[in-house]
Amino acid sequence: MYFPPLLGNEWETLSPDSLNWCENKIEDFYTFLDNKNTKAFILLKDGKIVLEKYFDGFTQDSTWYWASAGKSMTAILTGIAQEEGLLDIDDPTSDYLGTGWTSAPADKEALISIRHQLSMTSGLDDAFSFACTSPGCLKYKADAGTRWAYHNGPYTNITKVIEAATGKTYNQYFFNKISLKTGITGLWVQLGFNEILFSKARSMARYGLLIQNNGTWKNTPVLSDAQYFNDMVNPSQNINKSYGYLWWLNGGESYMLPRSQTVFPGMISPDAPEDMFAAMGKDAQYLNIAPSKGIVFVRMGESPDTSLVPISFNNEIWHHINGLECAPNSTGEKIKNELHIYPNPVGDYLKIDIPENIGKYSLQVFDVFGKEIFRAENDLEIDVSGFLDGVYFLKLRSGKREWSNVFIKE
């Protein structure tokens, strides 16, 4: 695996031709990204740059925010602090923040550990105040470990835990443990209650390369604790089976979304490799890592749609990557085995591109509460003009086989 030098802009490239990727398809892909308000896109293969494109006046030296994709950086910093013996993720959070960091009853607050913050299972009420970190905002909803809810407030307090445990500011610890060893540059900035990482796109790509290599930069260990690393990129609890320690995981049998308690069947990105995992943030700040393919990609930009964490757009990117090859394989045209829907987000009519050779099939649409609101047989288009704006789940059944996808009505 290739690693760029710690300093400077030198970074080896790999020709798309070596992957049998067609130039016209790449240009179509760039048009798609541009139309989705993308600022920067980088794709690495085994560490080398295959695709790098900037849009709308953005350049290699421009900085952008990671939004919640920065949570993944907090995950590795927590692991490093534990490896150094400065904290234990099974410690109660109150050991570092003091009692009363929430407004939960004392016995309920004492149940919350750093592990619960990492896995989004603090049990604090995400419906009351999503980002607020003040004790009055962090109200008891359920016992820690019994409820999964994507909740910024308890997460952000991990940065305070690390500062208390290390005696360093968050930026100092990030610089000493990450930047000096990897060349990853950036700055954590407090915006309201949130701590947001800003960096160049290539720094995010460097981070993807570090994670692809299991926490080691070339021959320099950054996180040596293999058990923690493995736990970080595997399901961290049995409620949302597609969430690790602040990383989104593909390949699970089900997943949950922010601001919802619905459990959706299937993978978060069915067009991506099953071993893909991702850092995802507001407005589609993406870092995807697919170890089996040797692929890392970065997408920075403005919002492509209206969702809090736009998961469906991430899958669309993989759909385009899968279509970059110039020619079908020697056995003829590849048989489609995925369910694709477009446009997404949708206003009036949702078009359905079904898998090939499936025969008769049924379609069902469910809302975020799991209630079926539409059913049809063998249709290739659904009139959603009467649906309320929001997130919906589409399921296609043919015999014993099932396919699923998520769309947004706006």
mmCIF file of C-alpha atoms in Angstrom:
data_model
loop_
_atom_site.group_PDB
_atom_site.id
_atom_site.type_symbol
_atom_site.label_atom_id
_atom_site.label_comp_id
_atom_site.label_asym_id
_atom_site.label_seq_id
_atom_site.Cartn_x
_atom_site.Cartn_y
_atom_site.Cartn_z
ATOM 1 C CA MET A 1 0.000 0.000 0.000
ATOM 2 C CA TYR A 2 1.269 3.466 -0.928
ATOM 3 C CA PHE A 3 1.538 6.314 1.596
ATOM 4 C CA PRO A 4 2.278 9.900 0.533
ATOM 5 C CA PRO A 5 5.121 11.808 2.257
ATOM 6 C CA LEU A 6 4.229 13.538 5.519
ATOM 7 C CA LEU A 7 4.940 16.984 4.061
ATOM 8 C CA GLY A 8 4.160 18.582 0.712
ATOM 9 C CA ASN A 9 1.695 17.819 -2.066
ATOM 10 C CA GLU A 10 3.453 14.805 -3.591
ATOM 11 C CA TRP A 11 1.016 11.897 -3.996
ATOM 12 C CA GLU A 12 1.385 9.119 -6.530
ATOM 13 C CA THR A 13 -1.453 8.537 -8.959
ATOM 14 C CA LEU A 14 -2.888 5.480 -10.652
ATOM 15 C CA SER A 15 -4.350 5.753 -14.137
ATOM 16 C CA PRO A 16 -8.068 4.978 -14.404
ATOM 17 C CA ASP A 17 -7.110 2.926 -17.475
ATOM 18 C CA SER A 18 -5.411 0.414 -15.181
ATOM 19 C CA LEU A 19 -8.835 -0.255 -13.625
ATOM 20 C CA ASN A 20 -10.508 -0.363 -17.059
ATOM 21 C CA TRP A 21 -12.443 2.805 -16.208
ATOM 22 C CA CYS A 22 -13.690 4.800 -19.200
ATOM 23 C CA GLU A 23 -12.980 8.500 -19.519
ATOM 24 C CA ASN A 24 -16.494 9.327 -20.756
ATOM 25 C CA LYS A 25 -18.037 7.528 -17.790
ATOM 26 C CA ILE A 26 -15.724 9.375 -15.424
ATOM 27 C CA GLU A 27 -16.843 12.676 -16.941
ATOM 28 C CA ASP A 28 -20.492 11.648 -16.491
ATOM 29 C CA PHE A 29 -19.686 10.793 -12.878
ATOM 30 C CA TYR A 30 -18.115 14.210 -12.337
ATOM 31 C CA THR A 31 -21.229 15.841 -13.828
ATOM 32 C CA PHE A 32 -23.371 13.864 -11.393
ATOM 33 C CA LEU A 33 -21.198 15.007 -8.477
ATOM 34 C CA ASP A 34 -21.254 18.612 -9.655
ATOM 35 C CA ASN A 35 -25.047 18.544 -9.927
ATOM 36 C CA LYS A 36 -25.159 17.297 -6.317
ATOM 37 C CA ASN A 37 -23.322 20.374 -4.969
ATOM 38 C CA THR A 38 -20.000 18.596 -4.520
ATOM 39 C CA LYS A 39 -16.887 20.648 -3.714
ATOM 40 C CA ALA A 40 -14.232 17.905 -3.672
ATOM 41 C CA PHE A 41 -14.052 14.230 -4.593
ATOM 42 C CA ILE A 42 -11.013 11.971 -4.203
ATOM 43 C CA LEU A 43 -10.812 8.233 -4.821
ATOM 44 C CA LEU A 44 -7.785 6.168 -3.793
ATOM 45 C CA LYS A 45 -6.871 2.659 -4.896
ATOM 46 C CA ASP A 46 -4.336 1.022 -2.578
ATOM 47 C CA GLY A 47 -3.333 4.508 -1.460
ATOM 48 C CA LYS A 48 -2.757 6.042 -4.895
ATOM 49 C CA ILE A 49 -5.025 8.738 -6.322
ATOM 50 C CA VAL A 50 -7.195 7.492 -9.187
ATOM 51 C CA LEU A 51 -9.742 10.316 -9.210
ATOM 52 C CA GLU A 52 -9.371 13.843 -7.812
ATOM 53 C CA LYS A 53 -11.769 16.573 -8.822
ATOM 54 C CA TYR A 54 -12.708 19.971 -7.407
ATOM 55 C CA PHE A 55 -15.796 21.982 -8.277
ATOM 56 C CA ASP A 56 -17.207 25.497 -8.047
ATOM 57 C CA GLY A 57 -13.932 27.307 -7.356
ATOM 58 C CA PHE A 58 -12.837 24.809 -4.695
ATOM 59 C CA THR A 59 -9.183 23.736 -4.906
ATOM 60 C CA GLN A 60 -6.737 21.260 -3.427
ATOM 61 C CA ASP A 61 -5.837 23.924 -0.828
ATOM 62 C CA SER A 62 -9.418 24.805 0.152
ATOM 63 C CA THR A 63 -10.682 23.798 3.588
ATOM 64 C CA TRP A 64 -14.120 22.420 4.395
ATOM 65 C CA TYR A 65 -15.958 21.053 7.404
ATOM 66 C CA TRP A 66 -16.277 17.354 8.206
ATOM 67 C CA ALA A 67 -19.544 17.783 10.130
ATOM 68 C CA SER A 68 -20.406 14.452 11.782
ATOM 69 C CA ALA A 69 -17.811 12.611 9.706
ATOM 70 C CA GLY A 70 -15.422 14.074 12.275
ATOM 71 C CA LYS A 71 -16.965 11.741 14.852
ATOM 72 C CA SER A 72 -14.799 9.005 13.332
ATOM 73 C CA MET A 73 -11.666 10.981 14.267
ATOM 74 C CA THR A 74 -12.931 11.223 17.844
ATOM 75 C CA ALA A 75 -13.309 7.435 17.828
ATOM 76 C CA ILE A 76 -9.627 6.841 17.067
ATOM 77 C CA LEU A 77 -8.480 9.555 19.477
ATOM 78 C CA THR A 78 -10.493 7.846 22.228
ATOM 79 C CA GLY A 79 -8.781 4.562 21.394
ATOM 80 C CA ILE A 80 -5.360 6.201 21.520
ATOM 81 C CA ALA A 81 -6.113 7.736 24.924
ATOM 82 C CA GLN A 82 -7.221 4.330 26.210
ATOM 83 C CA GLU A 83 -4.094 2.685 24.800
ATOM 84 C CA GLU A 84 -2.012 5.230 26.692
ATOM 85 C CA GLY A 85 -3.805 4.319 29.918
ATOM 86 C CA LEU A 86 -5.378 7.756 30.265
ATOM 87 C CA LEU A 87 -8.952 6.462 30.215
ATOM 88 C CA ASP A 88 -10.974 3.271 29.931
ATOM 89 C CA ILE A 89 -14.060 3.341 27.739
ATOM 90 C CA ASP A 90 -15.952 1.314 30.341
ATOM 91 C CA ASP A 91 -15.360 4.046 32.917
ATOM 92 C CA PRO A 92 -18.402 6.129 33.859
ATOM 93 C CA THR A 93 -18.322 9.416 31.983
ATOM 94 C CA SER A 94 -18.808 11.193 35.308
ATOM 95 C CA ASP A 95 -15.301 10.042 36.324
ATOM 96 C CA TYR A 96 -14.004 12.680 33.879
ATOM 97 C CA LEU A 97 -16.794 15.282 33.695
ATOM 98 C CA GLY A 98 -17.903 15.092 37.309
ATOM 99 C CA THR A 99 -21.359 14.231 38.548
ATOM 100 C CA GLY A 100 -24.194 16.356 37.255
ATOM 101 C CA TRP A 101 -22.972 16.557 33.659
ATOM 102 C CA THR A 102 -26.546 15.527 32.786
ATOM 103 C CA SER A 103 -29.884 16.250 34.442
ATOM 104 C CA ALA A 104 -30.612 12.515 34.712
ATOM 105 C CA PRO A 105 -31.139 11.035 38.177
ATOM 106 C CA ALA A 106 -27.752 10.351 39.773
ATOM 107 C CA ASP A 107 -28.129 6.566 39.610
ATOM 108 C CA LYS A 108 -29.051 6.733 35.902
ATOM 109 C CA GLU A 109 -26.218 9.118 35.036
ATOM 110 C CA ALA A 110 -23.797 6.744 36.749
ATOM 111 C CA LEU A 111 -24.763 4.037 34.232
ATOM 112 C CA ILE A 112 -23.416 6.045 31.264
ATOM 113 C CA SER A 113 -19.896 5.081 30.194
ATOM 114 C CA ILE A 114 -17.627 6.385 27.444
ATOM 115 C CA ARG A 115 -18.495 3.238 25.483
ATOM 116 C CA HIS A 116 -22.154 4.309 25.514
ATOM 117 C CA GLN A 117 -21.173 7.718 24.128
ATOM 118 C CA LEU A 118 -19.157 6.056 21.351
ATOM 119 C CA SER A 119 -22.012 3.717 20.397
ATOM 120 C CA MET A 120 -24.877 6.285 20.670
ATOM 121 C CA THR A 121 -26.510 4.351 23.511
ATOM 122 C CA SER A 122 -26.291 6.915 26.348
ATOM 123 C CA GLY A 123 -30.049 6.658 26.948
ATOM 124 C CA LEU A 124 -30.343 10.459 27.006
ATOM 125 C CA ASP A 125 -33.287 12.056 25.233
ATOM 126 C CA ASP A 126 -32.329 13.048 21.674
ATOM 127 C CA ALA A 127 -35.762 14.569 21.068
ATOM 128 C CA PHE A 128 -35.285 17.309 23.688
ATOM 129 C CA SER A 129 -32.170 19.059 22.371
ATOM 130 C CA PHE A 130 -30.026 17.427 19.711
ATOM 131 C CA ALA A 131 -26.720 19.312 19.981
ATOM 132 C CA CYS A 132 -26.844 20.941 23.416
ATOM 133 C CA THR A 133 -24.215 19.709 25.883
ATOM 134 C CA SER A 134 -25.452 21.606 28.956
ATOM 135 C CA PRO A 135 -26.723 19.422 31.817
ATOM 136 C CA GLY A 136 -30.238 20.837 31.526
ATOM 137 C CA CYS A 137 -30.453 19.590 27.933
ATOM 138 C CA LEU A 138 -29.280 16.046 28.667
ATOM 139 C CA LYS A 139 -32.379 14.417 30.069
ATOM 140 C CA TYR A 140 -32.945 10.782 30.963
ATOM 141 C CA LYS A 141 -34.931 8.698 28.447
ATOM 142 C CA ALA A 142 -33.787 5.104 29.040
ATOM 143 C CA ASP A 143 -31.061 3.211 30.838
ATOM 144 C CA ALA A 144 -27.691 3.448 29.109
ATOM 145 C CA GLY A 145 -27.146 0.599 26.657
ATOM 146 C CA THR A 146 -30.830 -0.147 26.107
ATOM 147 C CA ARG A 147 -31.695 2.422 23.412
ATOM 148 C CA TRP A 148 -29.820 3.556 20.277
ATOM 149 C CA ALA A 149 -30.319 7.173 19.207
ATOM 150 C CA TYR A 150 -28.057 9.379 17.112
ATOM 151 C CA HIS A 151 -27.451 12.250 19.531
ATOM 152 C CA ASN A 152 -24.809 14.946 19.177
ATOM 153 C CA GLY A 153 -24.856 16.242 22.749
ATOM 154 C CA PRO A 154 -23.506 13.130 24.524
ATOM 155 C CA TYR A 155 -21.078 12.541 21.632
ATOM 156 C CA THR A 156 -19.589 16.044 21.839
ATOM 157 C CA ASN A 157 -18.907 15.520 25.520
ATOM 158 C CA ILE A 158 -16.356 12.852 24.530
ATOM 159 C CA THR A 159 -14.071 15.720 23.496
ATOM 160 C CA LYS A 160 -14.331 17.054 27.058
ATOM 161 C CA VAL A 161 -13.586 13.572 28.419
ATOM 162 C CA ILE A 162 -10.416 13.387 26.319
ATOM 163 C CA GLU A 163 -9.319 16.846 27.414
ATOM 164 C CA ALA A 164 -9.865 15.922 31.062
ATOM 165 C CA ALA A 165 -8.071 12.585 30.675
ATOM 166 C CA THR A 166 -5.054 13.920 28.741
ATOM 167 C CA GLY A 167 -4.620 17.388 30.184
ATOM 168 C CA LYS A 168 -4.400 18.700 26.610
ATOM 169 C CA THR A 169 -6.774 20.747 24.511
ATOM 170 C CA TYR A 170 -8.541 18.708 21.861
ATOM 171 C CA ASN A 171 -6.538 20.392 19.083
ATOM 172 C CA GLN A 172 -3.256 19.727 20.911
ATOM 173 C CA TYR A 173 -4.042 16.041 21.356
ATOM 174 C CA PHE A 174 -5.167 15.733 17.721
ATOM 175 C CA PHE A 175 -1.963 17.407 16.491
ATOM 176 C CA ASN A 176 0.364 15.336 18.689
ATOM 177 C CA LYS A 177 -1.242 11.944 18.078
ATOM 178 C CA ILE A 178 -2.542 12.262 14.495
ATOM 179 C CA SER A 179 -0.993 15.164 12.558
ATOM 180 C CA LEU A 180 2.663 14.611 13.462
ATOM 181 C CA LYS A 181 2.532 10.944 12.496
ATOM 182 C CA THR A 182 0.379 11.091 9.340
ATOM 183 C CA GLY A 183 0.536 14.557 7.779
ATOM 184 C CA ILE A 184 -3.209 14.938 8.430
ATOM 185 C CA THR A 185 -3.775 18.638 9.097
ATOM 186 C CA GLY A 186 -6.896 20.340 10.340
ATOM 187 C CA LEU A 187 -8.444 22.379 13.111
ATOM 188 C CA TRP A 188 -11.275 21.623 15.514
ATOM 189 C CA VAL A 189 -13.573 24.644 15.835
ATOM 190 C CA GLN A 190 -16.426 25.102 18.292
ATOM 191 C CA LEU A 191 -19.604 26.120 16.460
ATOM 192 C CA GLY A 192 -22.417 26.506 18.940
ATOM 193 C CA PHE A 193 -22.289 23.381 21.065
ATOM 194 C CA ASN A 194 -20.623 21.311 18.333
ATOM 195 C CA GLU A 195 -16.915 20.632 17.874
ATOM 196 C CA ILE A 196 -16.315 20.548 14.102
ATOM 197 C CA LEU A 197 -13.143 19.487 12.268
ATOM 198 C CA PHE A 198 -12.070 21.569 9.255
ATOM 199 C CA SER A 199 -9.417 20.366 6.811
ATOM 200 C CA LYS A 200 -8.432 20.011 3.176
ATOM 201 C CA ALA A 201 -9.936 17.111 1.238
ATOM 202 C CA ARG A 202 -6.557 15.377 1.010
ATOM 203 C CA SER A 203 -6.302 15.291 4.802
ATOM 204 C CA MET A 204 -9.572 13.395 4.928
ATOM 205 C CA ALA A 205 -8.169 11.041 2.289
ATOM 206 C CA ARG A 206 -5.056 10.551 4.423
ATOM 207 C CA TYR A 207 -7.272 9.619 7.349
ATOM 208 C CA GLY A 208 -9.061 7.071 5.194
ATOM 209 C CA LEU A 209 -5.704 5.570 4.254
ATOM 210 C CA LEU A 210 -4.708 5.377 7.929
ATOM 211 C CA ILE A 211 -7.916 3.537 8.777
ATOM 212 C CA GLN A 212 -7.648 1.277 5.715
ATOM 213 C CA ASN A 213 -4.257 0.209 7.107
ATOM 214 C CA ASN A 214 -5.778 -0.609 10.513
ATOM 215 C CA GLY A 215 -4.475 2.429 12.363
ATOM 216 C CA THR A 216 -0.872 2.365 11.103
ATOM 217 C CA TRP A 217 0.668 5.032 8.848
ATOM 218 C CA LYS A 218 3.134 3.162 6.661
ATOM 219 C CA ASN A 219 5.328 1.608 9.391
ATOM 220 C CA THR A 220 4.314 4.015 12.177
ATOM 221 C CA PRO A 221 1.611 2.802 14.577
ATOM 222 C CA VAL A 222 -0.969 5.483 15.406
ATOM 223 C CA LEU A 223 -3.418 3.177 17.174
ATOM 224 C CA SER A 224 -1.853 -0.188 18.078
ATOM 225 C CA ASP A 225 -4.777 -1.613 20.066
ATOM 226 C CA ALA A 226 -6.105 -4.146 17.546
ATOM 227 C CA GLN A 227 -9.043 -5.107 19.763
ATOM 228 C CA TYR A 228 -10.258 -1.521 20.047
ATOM 229 C CA PHE A 229 -9.810 -0.947 16.306
ATOM 230 C CA ASN A 230 -11.801 -4.096 15.519
ATOM 231 C CA ASP A 231 -14.557 -3.082 17.915
ATOM 232 C CA MET A 232 -14.631 0.402 16.371
ATOM 233 C CA VAL A 233 -15.465 -0.860 12.871
ATOM 234 C CA ASN A 234 -17.876 -3.626 13.880
ATOM 235 C CA PRO A 235 -21.349 -3.383 15.445
ATOM 236 C CA SER A 236 -20.956 -1.785 18.872
ATOM 237 C CA GLN A 237 -24.337 -2.961 20.205
ATOM 238 C CA ASN A 238 -27.212 -5.157 19.010
ATOM 239 C CA ILE A 239 -29.786 -2.405 18.411
ATOM 240 C CA ASN A 240 -28.384 -0.615 15.348
ATOM 241 C CA LYS A 241 -26.358 -3.350 13.704
ATOM 242 C CA SER A 242 -24.855 -0.897 11.235
ATOM 243 C CA TYR A 243 -23.109 1.350 13.765
ATOM 244 C CA GLY A 244 -19.715 0.870 15.391
ATOM 245 C CA TYR A 245 -17.866 3.409 17.488
ATOM 246 C CA LEU A 246 -19.013 6.522 15.594
ATOM 247 C CA TRP A 247 -18.579 4.735 12.219
ATOM 248 C CA TRP A 248 -21.424 3.642 9.915
ATOM 249 C CA LEU A 249 -21.091 0.017 8.815
ATOM 250 C CA ASN A 250 -22.269 -1.657 5.631
ATOM 251 C CA GLY A 251 -23.115 -5.344 5.342
ATOM 252 C CA GLY A 252 -25.483 -5.509 8.320
ATOM 253 C CA GLU A 253 -28.859 -7.185 8.277
ATOM 254 C CA SER A 254 -30.543 -3.932 9.378
ATOM 255 C CA TYR A 255 -29.847 -0.297 10.181
ATOM 256 C CA MET A 256 -31.299 2.741 11.918
ATOM 257 C CA LEU A 257 -31.198 6.405 10.901
ATOM 258 C CA PRO A 258 -30.794 9.658 12.847
ATOM 259 C CA ARG A 259 -33.956 11.077 14.427
ATOM 260 C CA SER A 260 -35.778 7.757 14.031
ATOM 261 C CA GLN A 261 -36.340 4.602 16.050
ATOM 262 C CA THR A 262 -37.329 2.543 13.007
ATOM 263 C CA VAL A 263 -35.150 -0.471 12.213
ATOM 264 C CA PHE A 264 -34.814 -0.829 8.433
ATOM 265 C CA PRO A 265 -33.877 -4.200 6.950
ATOM 266 C CA GLY A 266 -30.879 -4.476 4.652
ATOM 267 C CA MET A 267 -27.587 -2.641 4.212
ATOM 268 C CA ILE A 268 -27.106 1.123 4.324
ATOM 269 C CA SER A 269 -25.379 1.084 0.905
ATOM 270 C CA PRO A 270 -26.448 -2.005 -1.049
ATOM 271 C CA ASP A 271 -24.316 -1.017 -4.063
ATOM 272 C CA ALA A 272 -21.156 -0.870 -1.934
ATOM 273 C CA PRO A 273 -19.030 -3.835 -0.865
ATOM 274 C CA GLU A 274 -20.356 -5.517 2.255
ATOM 275 C CA ASP A 275 -17.165 -4.723 4.182
ATOM 276 C CA MET A 276 -17.409 -0.991 3.465
ATOM 277 C CA PHE A 277 -17.621 1.331 6.449
ATOM 278 C CA ALA A 278 -17.993 5.085 6.424
ATOM 279 C CA ALA A 279 -17.777 8.360 8.279
ATOM 280 C CA MET A 280 -20.801 10.422 7.328
ATOM 281 C CA GLY A 281 -21.837 13.947 8.170
ATOM 282 C CA LYS A 282 -24.421 16.604 7.495
ATOM 283 C CA ASP A 283 -24.554 17.823 3.896
ATOM 284 C CA ALA A 284 -22.951 14.555 2.737
ATOM 285 C CA GLN A 285 -19.426 14.856 4.060
ATOM 286 C CA TYR A 286 -18.285 11.296 3.327
ATOM 287 C CA LEU A 287 -15.276 9.132 3.962
ATOM 288 C CA ASN A 288 -15.796 5.578 2.654
ATOM 289 C CA ILE A 289 -13.376 2.690 3.121
ATOM 290 C CA ALA A 290 -13.826 -0.634 1.310
ATOM 291 C CA PRO A 291 -10.917 -2.906 2.353
ATOM 292 C CA SER A 292 -11.808 -5.731 -0.035
ATOM 293 C CA LYS A 293 -11.567 -3.346 -3.003
ATOM 294 C CA GLY A 294 -8.631 -1.309 -1.712
ATOM 295 C CA ILE A 295 -10.789 1.771 -2.248
ATOM 296 C CA VAL A 296 -11.081 4.912 -0.145
ATOM 297 C CA PHE A 297 -13.170 7.853 -1.308
ATOM 298 C CA VAL A 298 -13.815 11.335 0.042
ATOM 299 C CA ARG A 299 -16.708 13.593 -0.813
ATOM 300 C CA MET A 300 -16.950 17.132 0.561
ATOM 301 C CA GLY A 301 -19.572 19.674 -0.384
ATOM 302 C CA GLU A 302 -22.937 21.238 0.200
ATOM 303 C CA SER A 303 -26.111 19.272 0.742
ATOM 304 C CA PRO A 304 -27.339 17.053 -2.121
ATOM 305 C CA ASP A 305 -30.706 16.596 -0.378
ATOM 306 C CA THR A 306 -32.550 17.408 2.835
ATOM 307 C CA SER A 307 -31.701 14.484 5.116
ATOM 308 C CA LEU A 308 -29.629 14.829 8.312
ATOM 309 C CA VAL A 309 -27.171 12.108 7.250
ATOM 310 C CA PRO A 310 -27.867 11.576 3.515
ATOM 311 C CA ILE A 311 -27.243 7.840 3.313
ATOM 312 C CA SER A 312 -29.001 7.305 -0.023
ATOM 313 C CA PHE A 313 -26.602 9.670 -1.822
ATOM 314 C CA ASN A 314 -23.662 7.644 -0.532
ATOM 315 C CA ASN A 315 -25.151 4.591 -2.219
ATOM 316 C CA GLU A 316 -25.677 6.548 -5.448
ATOM 317 C CA ILE A 317 -21.961 7.335 -5.505
ATOM 318 C CA TRP A 318 -21.145 3.630 -5.243
ATOM 319 C CA HIS A 319 -23.650 2.904 -8.018
ATOM 320 C CA HIS A 320 -21.721 5.285 -10.280
ATOM 321 C CA ILE A 321 -18.323 3.891 -9.241
ATOM 322 C CA ASN A 322 -19.537 0.400 -10.100
ATOM 323 C CA GLY A 323 -20.488 1.647 -13.571
ATOM 324 C CA LEU A 324 -17.126 3.186 -14.508
ATOM 325 C CA GLU A 325 -15.773 0.099 -16.304
ATOM 326 C CA CYS A 326 -15.411 0.413 -20.045
ATOM 327 C CA ALA A 327 -16.799 -2.925 -21.157
ATOM 328 C CA PRO A 328 -18.762 -5.921 -19.866
ATOM 329 C CA ASN A 329 -16.862 -9.002 -18.792
ATOM 330 C CA SER A 330 -16.184 -11.923 -21.094
ATOM 331 C CA THR A 331 -19.440 -13.656 -20.244
ATOM 332 C CA GLY A 332 -21.450 -10.798 -21.690
ATOM 333 C CA GLU A 333 -23.404 -7.997 -20.059
ATOM 334 C CA LYS A 334 -23.413 -8.177 -16.285
ATOM 335 C CA ILE A 335 -26.809 -9.096 -14.919
ATOM 336 C CA LYS A 336 -28.276 -6.419 -12.698
ATOM 337 C CA ASN A 337 -28.932 -7.707 -9.203
ATOM 338 C CA GLU A 338 -29.700 -4.457 -7.392
ATOM 339 C CA LEU A 339 -32.785 -2.326 -6.859
ATOM 340 C CA HIS A 340 -32.215 1.243 -8.044
ATOM 341 C CA ILE A 341 -34.626 4.153 -7.663
ATOM 342 C CA TYR A 342 -34.567 7.666 -9.084
ATOM 343 C CA PRO A 343 -34.834 10.589 -8.793
ATOM 344 C CA ASN A 344 -33.850 10.643 -5.150
ATOM 345 C CA PRO A 345 -34.974 12.930 -3.526
ATOM 346 C CA VAL A 346 -38.262 12.694 -5.433
ATOM 347 C CA GLY A 347 -41.131 15.095 -5.895
ATOM 348 C CA ASP A 348 -43.938 13.370 -7.798
ATOM 349 C CA TYR A 349 -43.006 10.068 -9.465
ATOM 350 C CA LEU A 350 -40.419 7.573 -8.227
ATOM 351 C CA LYS A 351 -39.008 5.408 -11.018
ATOM 352 C CA ILE A 352 -37.827 1.887 -10.247
ATOM 353 C CA ASP A 353 -34.994 0.034 -11.980
ATOM 354 C CA ILE A 354 -35.558 -3.582 -10.949
ATOM 355 C CA PRO A 355 -33.080 -6.481 -10.856
ATOM 356 C CA GLU A 356 -33.067 -8.612 -13.990
ATOM 357 C CA ASN A 357 -34.817 -11.957 -14.415
ATOM 358 C CA ILE A 358 -36.921 -11.789 -11.269
ATOM 359 C CA GLY A 359 -40.355 -12.477 -12.716
ATOM 360 C CA LYS A 360 -43.397 -11.168 -10.864
ATOM 361 C CA TYR A 361 -42.789 -8.978 -7.852
ATOM 362 C CA SER A 362 -44.521 -6.862 -5.231
ATOM 363 C CA LEU A 363 -43.649 -3.385 -3.988
ATOM 364 C CA GLN A 364 -44.243 -1.956 -0.523
ATOM 365 C CA VAL A 365 -43.474 1.495 0.864
ATOM 366 C CA PHE A 366 -43.110 2.089 4.605
ATOM 367 C CA ASP A 367 -42.785 5.346 6.521
ATOM 368 C CA VAL A 368 -40.157 5.905 9.227
ATOM 369 C CA PHE A 369 -42.508 4.429 11.815
ATOM 370 C CA GLY A 370 -42.660 1.136 9.925
ATOM 371 C CA LYS A 371 -46.245 1.641 8.743
ATOM 372 C CA GLU A 372 -47.045 0.373 5.256
ATOM 373 C CA ILE A 373 -48.473 3.221 3.174
ATOM 374 C CA PHE A 374 -48.313 1.791 -0.352
ATOM 375 C CA ARG A 375 -48.484 -1.609 -2.053
ATOM 376 C CA ALA A 376 -48.467 -2.564 -5.743
ATOM 377 C CA GLU A 377 -47.617 -5.409 -8.121
ATOM 378 C CA ASN A 378 -45.110 -5.238 -11.007
ATOM 379 C CA ASP A 379 -45.056 -1.412 -11.234
ATOM 380 C CA LEU A 380 -42.009 0.496 -12.527
ATOM 381 C CA GLU A 381 -43.205 3.879 -11.260
ATOM 382 C CA ILE A 382 -44.851 5.041 -8.035
ATOM 383 C CA ASP A 383 -46.869 8.233 -7.661
ATOM 384 C CA VAL A 384 -45.566 9.755 -4.405
ATOM 385 C CA SER A 385 -47.020 13.230 -4.934
ATOM 386 C CA GLY A 386 -49.484 12.638 -2.107
ATOM 387 C CA PHE A 387 -46.828 11.476 0.381
ATOM 388 C CA LEU A 388 -45.754 13.774 3.180
ATOM 389 C CA ASP A 389 -42.187 15.070 2.916
ATOM 390 C CA GLY A 390 -39.715 12.771 4.659
ATOM 391 C CA VAL A 391 -37.797 9.491 4.510
ATOM 392 C CA TYR A 392 -39.435 6.303 3.152
ATOM 393 C CA PHE A 393 -38.387 2.698 2.799
ATOM 394 C CA LEU A 394 -39.120 0.726 -0.403
ATOM 395 C CA LYS A 395 -39.166 -3.061 -0.374
ATOM 396 C CA LEU A 396 -39.388 -5.313 -3.444
ATOM 397 C CA ARG A 397 -40.247 -9.004 -3.079
ATOM 398 C CA SER A 398 -40.045 -11.726 -5.700
ATOM 399 C CA GLY A 399 -40.584 -15.248 -4.417
ATOM 400 C CA LYS A 400 -38.258 -15.720 -1.459
ATOM 401 C CA ARG A 401 -35.917 -12.909 -2.521
ATOM 402 C CA GLU A 402 -36.057 -9.331 -1.246
ATOM 403 C CA TRP A 403 -34.452 -6.021 -2.195
ATOM 404 C CA SER A 404 -34.713 -2.692 -0.403
ATOM 405 C CA ASN A 405 -33.811 0.960 -0.761
ATOM 406 C CA VAL A 406 -34.504 4.293 0.914
ATOM 407 C CA PHE A 407 -35.837 7.456 -0.722
ATOM 408 C CA ILE A 408 -36.654 10.993 0.340
ATOM 409 C CA LYS A 409 -39.884 12.757 -0.621
ATOM 410 C CA GLU A 410 -39.613 16.513 -0.775
#
